[in-house]
């Protein structure tokens, strides 16, 4: 499992993150919008660890590093990632922006940031109220463990849908 954040110097280089994200990926990508979100997402990482599900962890902000988020999401499926869990607080754009760039299932985790004026409700609404056509699954506020369990259940549906007419 790799746990890393982009170095500041790479964030200003166009597509510089492709080198890092070009490596074959794990099954689950776990992202947060800030270092301050890391602790709240630990239950997700622990649950994935206990289930033996390969995963990676990145700190990528939809507002502060939008290009890096776009790069990550655009090639995640090509790297073999099957589900993305994204946690963020306040104006929690991260899950929605990832869903804009990827057709992978995205599970958003609204986080109760210490800076929240609404005790996490702001993040919940930001994640849940996506426009039609760009779905994001939303677990409860600080529901990181449930996000990992949901990711495991999605991964268990390996057969997928049958093509129409089959
Ligand atoms: C959000 O703003 C992050 O997901 C975090 O929950 C919140 C505060 O971020 P920091 O100012 O602590 O980096 O984007």
XYZ file of C-alpha atoms and ligand atoms in Angstrom:
180
model
C 0.000 0.000 0.000
C 1.372 3.353 -0.899
C 0.485 6.334 1.238
C 1.743 9.534 -0.204
C 0.792 13.037 -1.163
C 2.022 15.014 -4.098
C 5.047 17.127 -3.408
C 4.354 20.852 -3.812
C 6.885 21.198 -6.602
C 5.086 18.611 -8.734
C 1.757 20.357 -8.413
C 2.722 23.232 -10.670
C 4.033 21.066 -13.528
C 1.395 20.185 -16.118
C 0.677 16.470 -15.969
C 3.745 15.868 -13.803
C 1.667 13.599 -11.607
C 1.230 11.136 -14.465
C 4.609 9.668 -13.645
C 3.486 8.826 -10.132
C -0.008 7.780 -11.087
C 1.205 5.875 -14.150
C 2.175 2.932 -11.975
C -0.218 -0.031 -11.900
C -2.805 0.732 -9.290
C -4.489 -1.119 -6.451
C -8.195 -1.980 -6.421
C -9.243 0.992 -4.305
C -8.034 4.560 -4.343
C -8.609 6.484 -1.125
C -8.280 10.242 -1.481
C -8.751 13.147 0.900
C -8.826 16.855 0.278
C -6.365 17.811 2.989
C -3.785 16.445 5.399
C -6.231 17.511 8.089
C -8.622 14.809 6.791
C -6.160 11.950 7.167
C -7.145 10.811 10.656
C -10.860 10.740 9.859
C -10.206 8.374 6.940
C -8.099 5.907 8.938
C -11.089 3.593 9.571
C -11.441 3.116 5.818
C -7.787 2.199 5.422
C -8.010 -0.156 8.394
C -11.113 -1.862 7.015
C -9.483 -2.344 3.613
C -6.343 -3.676 5.315
C -8.366 -6.172 7.335
C -10.161 -7.365 4.215
C -6.909 -7.721 2.282
C -8.055 -5.259 -0.377
C -5.200 -3.420 -2.071
C -5.435 0.342 -1.803
C -3.524 3.574 -2.028
C -3.907 6.849 -0.176
C -3.381 10.319 -1.615
C -3.949 13.855 -0.403
C -5.339 15.775 -3.382
C -7.446 18.888 -3.107
C -10.098 19.611 -5.712
C -9.771 23.305 -4.978
C -6.039 23.639 -4.392
C -4.735 21.028 -6.882
C -7.517 20.602 -9.449
C -5.142 19.516 -12.219
C -3.691 16.713 -10.113
C -7.181 15.526 -9.193
C -8.120 15.488 -12.879
C -4.980 13.546 -13.736
C -5.540 10.986 -11.013
C -9.185 10.429 -11.883
C -8.621 10.366 -15.647
C -6.242 7.413 -15.553
C -7.335 5.575 -12.417
C -9.366 2.973 -14.309
C -6.496 2.383 -16.758
C -4.233 1.662 -13.782
C -6.636 -1.012 -12.530
C -8.354 0.977 -9.797
C -11.969 -0.242 -9.496
C -13.473 1.998 -6.808
C -12.523 5.425 -5.497
C -13.287 6.594 -1.973
C -12.962 10.336 -1.500
C -13.254 12.150 1.808
C -13.490 15.898 2.190
C -14.892 18.525 4.481
C -16.511 21.947 4.081
C -17.182 22.661 0.366
C -16.375 19.021 -0.339
C -15.877 19.073 -4.110
C -13.391 16.214 -4.300
C -15.754 13.240 -4.819
C -17.802 15.099 -7.415
C -14.802 16.307 -9.376
C -13.405 12.768 -9.445
C -16.753 11.511 -10.739
C -16.557 14.149 -13.476
C -13.320 12.670 -14.768
C -13.889 8.968 -14.176
C -16.627 6.411 -14.719
C -15.450 4.391 -11.749
C -17.836 4.203 -8.795
C -17.023 7.040 -6.405
C -17.935 6.876 -2.730
C -17.863 10.225 -0.971
C -17.234 10.573 2.749
C -18.389 13.897 4.216
C -15.927 14.853 6.929
C -16.588 16.887 10.043
C -13.803 19.420 9.584
C -12.911 21.545 12.593
C -13.473 24.524 10.287
C -16.985 23.465 9.335
C -19.740 25.922 10.185
C -22.345 23.136 10.033
C -20.657 20.199 11.769
C -20.208 18.245 8.533
C -23.621 18.921 7.052
C -22.021 21.312 4.573
C -19.796 18.516 3.277
C -22.655 16.014 3.210
C -24.768 18.286 1.031
C -21.841 19.143 -1.228
C -21.199 15.449 -1.840
C -24.785 14.196 -2.038
C -26.296 16.968 -4.154
C -24.642 16.041 -7.433
C -26.328 16.980 -10.711
C -28.078 14.267 -12.739
C -25.626 12.210 -14.769
C -22.700 12.525 -12.391
C -23.405 10.143 -9.510
C -21.515 9.974 -6.245
C -22.478 7.552 -3.474
C -22.518 9.321 -0.128
C -22.056 7.653 3.257
C -22.700 9.272 6.614
C -20.660 12.113 8.088
C -17.303 10.621 9.111
C -18.521 7.301 7.680
C -15.114 6.195 6.416
C -15.494 2.596 7.540
C -18.834 2.239 5.762
C -17.233 3.603 2.612
C -14.672 0.812 2.718
C -17.347 -1.819 3.326
C -19.357 -0.467 0.411
C -16.246 -0.537 -1.773
C -15.712 -4.181 -0.798
C -19.294 -4.989 -1.763
C -18.900 -3.276 -5.122
C -15.712 -5.221 -5.756
C -17.521 -8.460 -4.877
C -19.894 -7.892 -7.818
C -17.268 -9.101 -10.253
C -19.736 -10.414 -12.827
C -21.117 -7.018 -13.692
C -24.155 -6.438 -15.855
C -24.994 -8.688 -18.777
C -24.981 -6.953 -22.149
C -28.493 -6.164 -23.455
C -29.992 -9.121 -25.367
C -27.745 -11.759 -23.826
C -11.539 20.677 2.644
O -11.350 21.733 3.519
C -10.701 19.559 3.171
O -11.238 18.328 2.762
C -10.744 19.756 4.659
O -11.716 18.941 5.272
C -11.132 21.219 4.810
C -10.075 22.041 5.515
O -8.835 21.865 4.858
P -7.510 22.473 5.483
O -7.668 23.954 5.473
O -7.374 21.900 6.867
O -6.381 22.008 4.568
O -11.168 21.018 1.345
